[in-house]
mmCIF file of C-alpha atoms in Angstrom:
data_model
loop_
_atom_site.group_PDB
_atom_site.id
_atom_site.type_symbol
_atom_site.label_atom_id
_atom_site.label_comp_id
_atom_site.label_asym_id
_atom_site.label_seq_id
_atom_site.Cartn_x
_atom_site.Cartn_y
_atom_site.Cartn_z
ATOM 1 C CA UNK A 1 49.765 140.536 89.154
ATOM 2 C CA UNK A 2 49.433 143.373 86.352
ATOM 3 C CA UNK A 3 49.200 142.618 82.807
ATOM 4 C CA UNK A 4 52.859 143.887 82.165
ATOM 5 C CA UNK A 5 54.009 141.860 84.866
ATOM 6 C CA UNK A 6 52.478 138.701 83.236
ATOM 7 C CA UNK A 7 53.918 139.579 79.979
ATOM 8 C CA UNK A 8 57.409 140.280 81.433
ATOM 9 C CA UNK A 9 57.568 137.121 83.223
ATOM 10 C CA UNK A 10 56.401 135.369 80.304
ATOM 11 C CA UNK A 11 59.379 136.951 78.590
ATOM 12 C CA UNK A 12 61.662 136.174 80.821
ATOM 13 C CA UNK A 13 60.829 132.445 81.055
ATOM 14 C CA UNK A 14 61.377 132.078 77.305
ATOM 15 C CA UNK A 15 65.302 133.582 77.446
ATOM 16 C CA UNK A 16 67.211 136.119 76.923
ATOM 17 C CA UNK A 17 66.430 138.772 74.788
ATOM 18 C CA UNK A 18 62.705 138.105 74.553
ATOM 19 C CA UNK A 19 59.454 139.932 74.728
ATOM 20 C CA UNK A 20 56.312 138.679 74.929
ATOM 21 C CA UNK A 21 52.643 140.264 74.281
ATOM 22 C CA UNK A 22 50.068 140.376 77.129
ATOM 23 C CA UNK A 23 46.790 139.029 75.640
ATOM 24 C CA UNK A 24 43.810 137.444 77.479
ATOM 25 C CA UNK A 25 44.955 133.849 76.614
ATOM 26 C CA UNK A 26 48.170 135.039 79.050
ATOM 27 C CA UNK A 27 46.101 136.036 81.604
ATOM 28 C CA UNK A 28 43.626 132.740 81.357
ATOM 29 C CA UNK A 29 47.003 130.719 81.549
ATOM 30 C CA UNK A 30 48.318 132.538 84.480
ATOM 31 C CA UNK A 31 45.325 132.170 86.396
ATOM 32 C CA UNK A 32 44.902 128.485 85.683
ATOM 33 C CA UNK A 33 48.408 128.314 86.784
ATOM 34 C CA UNK A 34 48.083 130.002 90.056
ATOM 35 C CA UNK A 35 44.428 127.949 90.735
ATOM 36 C CA UNK A 36 46.420 124.852 89.912
ATOM 37 C CA UNK A 37 49.258 125.536 92.304
ATOM 38 C CA UNK A 38 47.199 126.571 94.773
ATOM 39 C CA UNK A 39 45.156 122.925 94.309
ATOM 40 C CA UNK A 40 48.617 120.863 94.279
ATOM 41 C CA UNK A 41 49.362 122.779 97.724
ATOM 42 C CA UNK A 42 46.161 121.435 99.369
ATOM 43 C CA UNK A 43 46.590 118.153 97.474
ATOM 44 C CA UNK A 44 50.091 117.756 99.076
ATOM 45 C CA UNK A 45 49.441 119.025 102.222
ATOM 46 C CA UNK A 46 46.383 116.403 102.374
ATOM 47 C CA UNK A 47 48.168 113.512 100.982
ATOM 48 C CA UNK A 48 45.800 113.180 97.999
ATOM 49 C CA UNK A 49 48.514 112.079 95.951
ATOM 50 C CA UNK A 50 49.498 108.896 94.977
ATOM 51 C CA UNK A 51 52.374 106.953 93.727
ATOM 52 C CA UNK A 52 52.446 104.346 90.840
ATOM 53 C CA UNK A 53 54.898 101.451 90.454
ATOM 54 C CA UNK A 54 56.399 100.924 87.643
ATOM 55 C CA UNK A 55 58.159 97.135 87.227
ATOM 56 C CA UNK A 56 61.923 97.032 86.528
ATOM 57 C CA UNK A 57 62.911 93.433 84.790
ATOM 58 C CA UNK A 58 66.423 92.301 84.048
ATOM 59 C CA UNK A 59 66.055 91.657 80.350
ATOM 60 C CA UNK A 60 68.707 88.807 80.504
ATOM 61 C CA UNK A 61 66.838 86.691 83.259
ATOM 62 C CA UNK A 62 63.755 88.280 82.920
ATOM 63 C CA UNK A 63 63.589 88.599 86.718
ATOM 64 C CA UNK A 64 61.522 91.368 88.448
ATOM 65 C CA UNK A 65 64.596 93.235 90.058
ATOM 66 C CA UNK A 66 62.384 96.437 91.580
ATOM 67 C CA UNK A 67 60.111 99.734 90.920
ATOM 68 C CA UNK A 68 60.559 103.104 89.807
ATOM 69 C CA UNK A 69 58.016 105.313 92.072
ATOM 70 C CA UNK A 70 56.001 107.648 89.866
ATOM 71 C CA UNK A 71 54.074 110.425 91.373
ATOM 72 C CA UNK A 72 50.188 110.447 90.312
ATOM 73 C CA UNK A 73 47.515 113.034 90.941
ATOM 74 C CA UNK A 74 44.016 112.563 90.436
ATOM 75 C CA UNK A 75 42.355 115.973 90.667
ATOM 76 C CA UNK A 76 38.835 116.232 92.040
ATOM 77 C CA UNK A 77 37.421 117.935 88.923
ATOM 78 C CA UNK A 78 40.326 118.236 86.505
ATOM 79 C CA UNK A 79 40.816 114.490 86.332
ATOM 80 C CA UNK A 80 44.519 113.006 86.147
ATOM 81 C CA UNK A 81 46.990 115.593 85.862
ATOM 82 C CA UNK A 82 50.009 114.897 83.907
ATOM 83 C CA UNK A 83 53.314 115.015 85.920
ATOM 84 C CA UNK A 84 54.720 116.974 82.929
ATOM 85 C CA UNK A 85 52.094 119.629 84.058
ATOM 86 C CA UNK A 86 52.218 119.271 87.902
ATOM 87 C CA UNK A 87 55.693 118.293 88.438
ATOM 88 C CA UNK A 88 57.254 121.676 86.710
ATOM 89 C CA UNK A 89 54.481 123.826 88.909
ATOM 90 C CA UNK A 90 56.062 122.026 92.221
ATOM 91 C CA UNK A 91 59.390 122.880 91.177
ATOM 92 C CA UNK A 92 58.874 126.574 90.333
ATOM 93 C CA UNK A 93 56.510 126.737 93.610
ATOM 94 C CA UNK A 94 59.078 125.614 96.521
ATOM 95 C CA UNK A 95 56.594 122.460 96.428
ATOM 96 C CA UNK A 96 58.742 119.894 95.319
ATOM 97 C CA UNK A 97 60.724 119.103 98.680
ATOM 98 C CA UNK A 98 57.253 118.090 100.087
ATOM 99 C CA UNK A 99 56.079 116.088 97.087
ATOM 100 C CA UNK A 100 59.578 114.648 97.072
ATOM 101 C CA UNK A 101 59.338 113.701 100.361
ATOM 102 C CA UNK A 102 55.801 111.911 99.830
ATOM 103 C CA UNK A 103 57.068 109.942 97.214
ATOM 104 C CA UNK A 104 60.166 108.596 98.835
ATOM 105 C CA UNK A 105 58.331 108.088 102.273
ATOM 106 C CA UNK A 106 55.573 106.022 100.257
ATOM 107 C CA UNK A 107 57.798 104.494 98.328
ATOM 108 C CA UNK A 108 60.143 103.302 100.958
ATOM 109 C CA UNK A 109 57.472 101.968 103.174
ATOM 110 C CA UNK A 110 55.779 100.159 100.202
ATOM 111 C CA UNK A 111 59.093 98.316 99.160
ATOM 112 C CA UNK A 112 59.941 97.301 102.694
ATOM 113 C CA UNK A 113 56.184 95.838 102.956
ATOM 114 C CA UNK A 114 56.870 94.009 99.181
ATOM 115 C CA UNK A 115 60.520 92.686 100.394
ATOM 116 C CA UNK A 116 58.887 91.397 103.987
ATOM 117 C CA UNK A 117 56.146 89.630 101.575
ATOM 118 C CA UNK A 118 58.512 87.043 100.409
ATOM 119 C CA UNK A 119 62.082 85.812 100.145
ATOM 120 C CA UNK A 120 61.913 86.378 96.558
ATOM 121 C CA UNK A 121 61.294 89.834 97.091
ATOM 122 C CA UNK A 122 64.050 90.393 99.357
ATOM 123 C CA UNK A 123 66.466 91.915 97.143
ATOM 124 C CA UNK A 124 64.056 94.241 95.276
ATOM 125 C CA UNK A 125 65.042 97.912 94.909
ATOM 126 C CA UNK A 126 63.073 101.034 94.600
ATOM 127 C CA UNK A 127 63.867 104.004 92.416
ATOM 128 C CA UNK A 128 62.985 107.556 92.659
ATOM 129 C CA UNK A 129 63.464 110.355 90.235
ATOM 130 C CA UNK A 130 64.749 113.744 92.290
ATOM 131 C CA UNK A 131 64.451 117.292 90.924
ATOM 132 C CA UNK A 132 67.941 119.293 91.062
ATOM 133 C CA UNK A 133 66.045 121.637 93.763
ATOM 134 C CA UNK A 134 66.007 118.734 95.554
ATOM 135 C CA UNK A 135 69.931 118.252 95.325
ATOM 136 C CA UNK A 136 70.681 121.647 95.912
ATOM 137 C CA UNK A 137 68.879 121.832 99.104
ATOM 138 C CA UNK A 138 71.083 121.565 101.993
ATOM 139 C CA UNK A 139 68.821 119.082 103.744
ATOM 140 C CA UNK A 140 68.109 116.566 101.087
ATOM 141 C CA UNK A 141 70.570 114.248 102.268
ATOM 142 C CA UNK A 142 68.696 114.141 105.828
ATOM 143 C CA UNK A 143 65.589 113.941 104.244
ATOM 144 C CA UNK A 144 66.570 110.701 102.478
ATOM 145 C CA UNK A 145 67.923 109.543 105.449
ATOM 146 C CA UNK A 146 64.697 109.757 107.439
ATOM 147 C CA UNK A 147 62.312 107.717 104.971
ATOM 148 C CA UNK A 148 65.006 104.776 104.911
ATOM 149 C CA UNK A 149 65.298 104.984 108.660
ATOM 150 C CA UNK A 150 61.223 105.308 109.018
ATOM 151 C CA UNK A 151 60.301 102.299 106.407
ATOM 152 C CA UNK A 152 63.732 100.144 108.024
ATOM 153 C CA UNK A 153 65.122 99.836 104.408
ATOM 154 C CA UNK A 154 68.562 99.029 103.400
ATOM 155 C CA UNK A 155 69.766 102.361 102.046
ATOM 156 C CA UNK A 156 71.447 100.157 99.253
ATOM 157 C CA UNK A 157 67.688 99.029 97.981
ATOM 158 C CA UNK A 158 67.264 102.973 96.882
ATOM 159 C CA UNK A 159 68.367 104.261 93.839
ATOM 160 C CA UNK A 160 67.776 108.003 93.432
ATOM 161 C CA UNK A 161 67.726 108.886 89.830
ATOM 162 C CA UNK A 162 69.013 112.064 88.458
ATOM 163 C CA UNK A 163 69.261 113.935 84.917
ATOM 164 C CA UNK A 164 72.532 115.268 83.545
ATOM 165 C CA UNK A 165 71.260 118.818 83.079
ATOM 166 C CA UNK A 166 70.221 118.733 86.769
ATOM 167 C CA UNK A 167 74.110 117.751 87.895
ATOM 168 C CA UNK A 168 75.446 120.209 85.473
ATOM 169 C CA UNK A 169 73.071 123.264 86.422
ATOM 170 C CA UNK A 170 73.746 122.879 90.486
ATOM 171 C CA UNK A 171 77.135 121.005 90.429
ATOM 172 C CA UNK A 172 78.150 123.164 93.189
ATOM 173 C CA UNK A 173 75.447 122.429 95.762
ATOM 174 C CA UNK A 174 74.954 118.823 94.287
ATOM 175 C CA UNK A 175 78.534 117.303 95.032
ATOM 176 C CA UNK A 176 78.113 117.688 99.213
ATOM 177 C CA UNK A 177 74.793 116.548 98.890
ATOM 178 C CA UNK A 178 75.943 113.366 96.726
ATOM 179 C CA UNK A 179 78.803 112.543 98.865
ATOM 180 C CA UNK A 180 76.410 112.880 101.624
ATOM 181 C CA UNK A 181 73.847 110.017 100.039
ATOM 182 C CA UNK A 182 77.071 107.827 98.930
ATOM 183 C CA UNK A 183 78.404 107.662 102.387
ATOM 184 C CA UNK A 184 74.731 106.390 103.456
#
């Protein structure tokens, strides 16, 4: 990219009627981001990310009700990369689909293992955060179905978490996908 292009993309990202000046720090930011995107692509392909599970409890009974699946990335040289850094990169670079598939597959399999471990775990559920890019993708319901079937999980045990702005930004594409997921 040329310096002027980098400044233009930065101005566009800031919103309408904006401007940005190119400087050396902007060039370094772009270089770092491109490098991190490549590293993330390789990490997803090599399945080097992990999923952490945050327990969920019913506050009234104090009982464990399930888990929230959270993507984690331990970069080989930079250490733990915050999801606040790598999730936006995944969304902007078309890596969110493979990342979501990894989390869905891993979380569904893990939940099934926990459910099979003990009768008291049989009703546990799993929550997975979903990007607006996923909801807008026409094949998303099939990808969720594949993860559930592969894990032999009851569909009702999986909760997909969406933010309101995800639905508002992509309401047209989301309605059909959400209908297919509800039917599942």
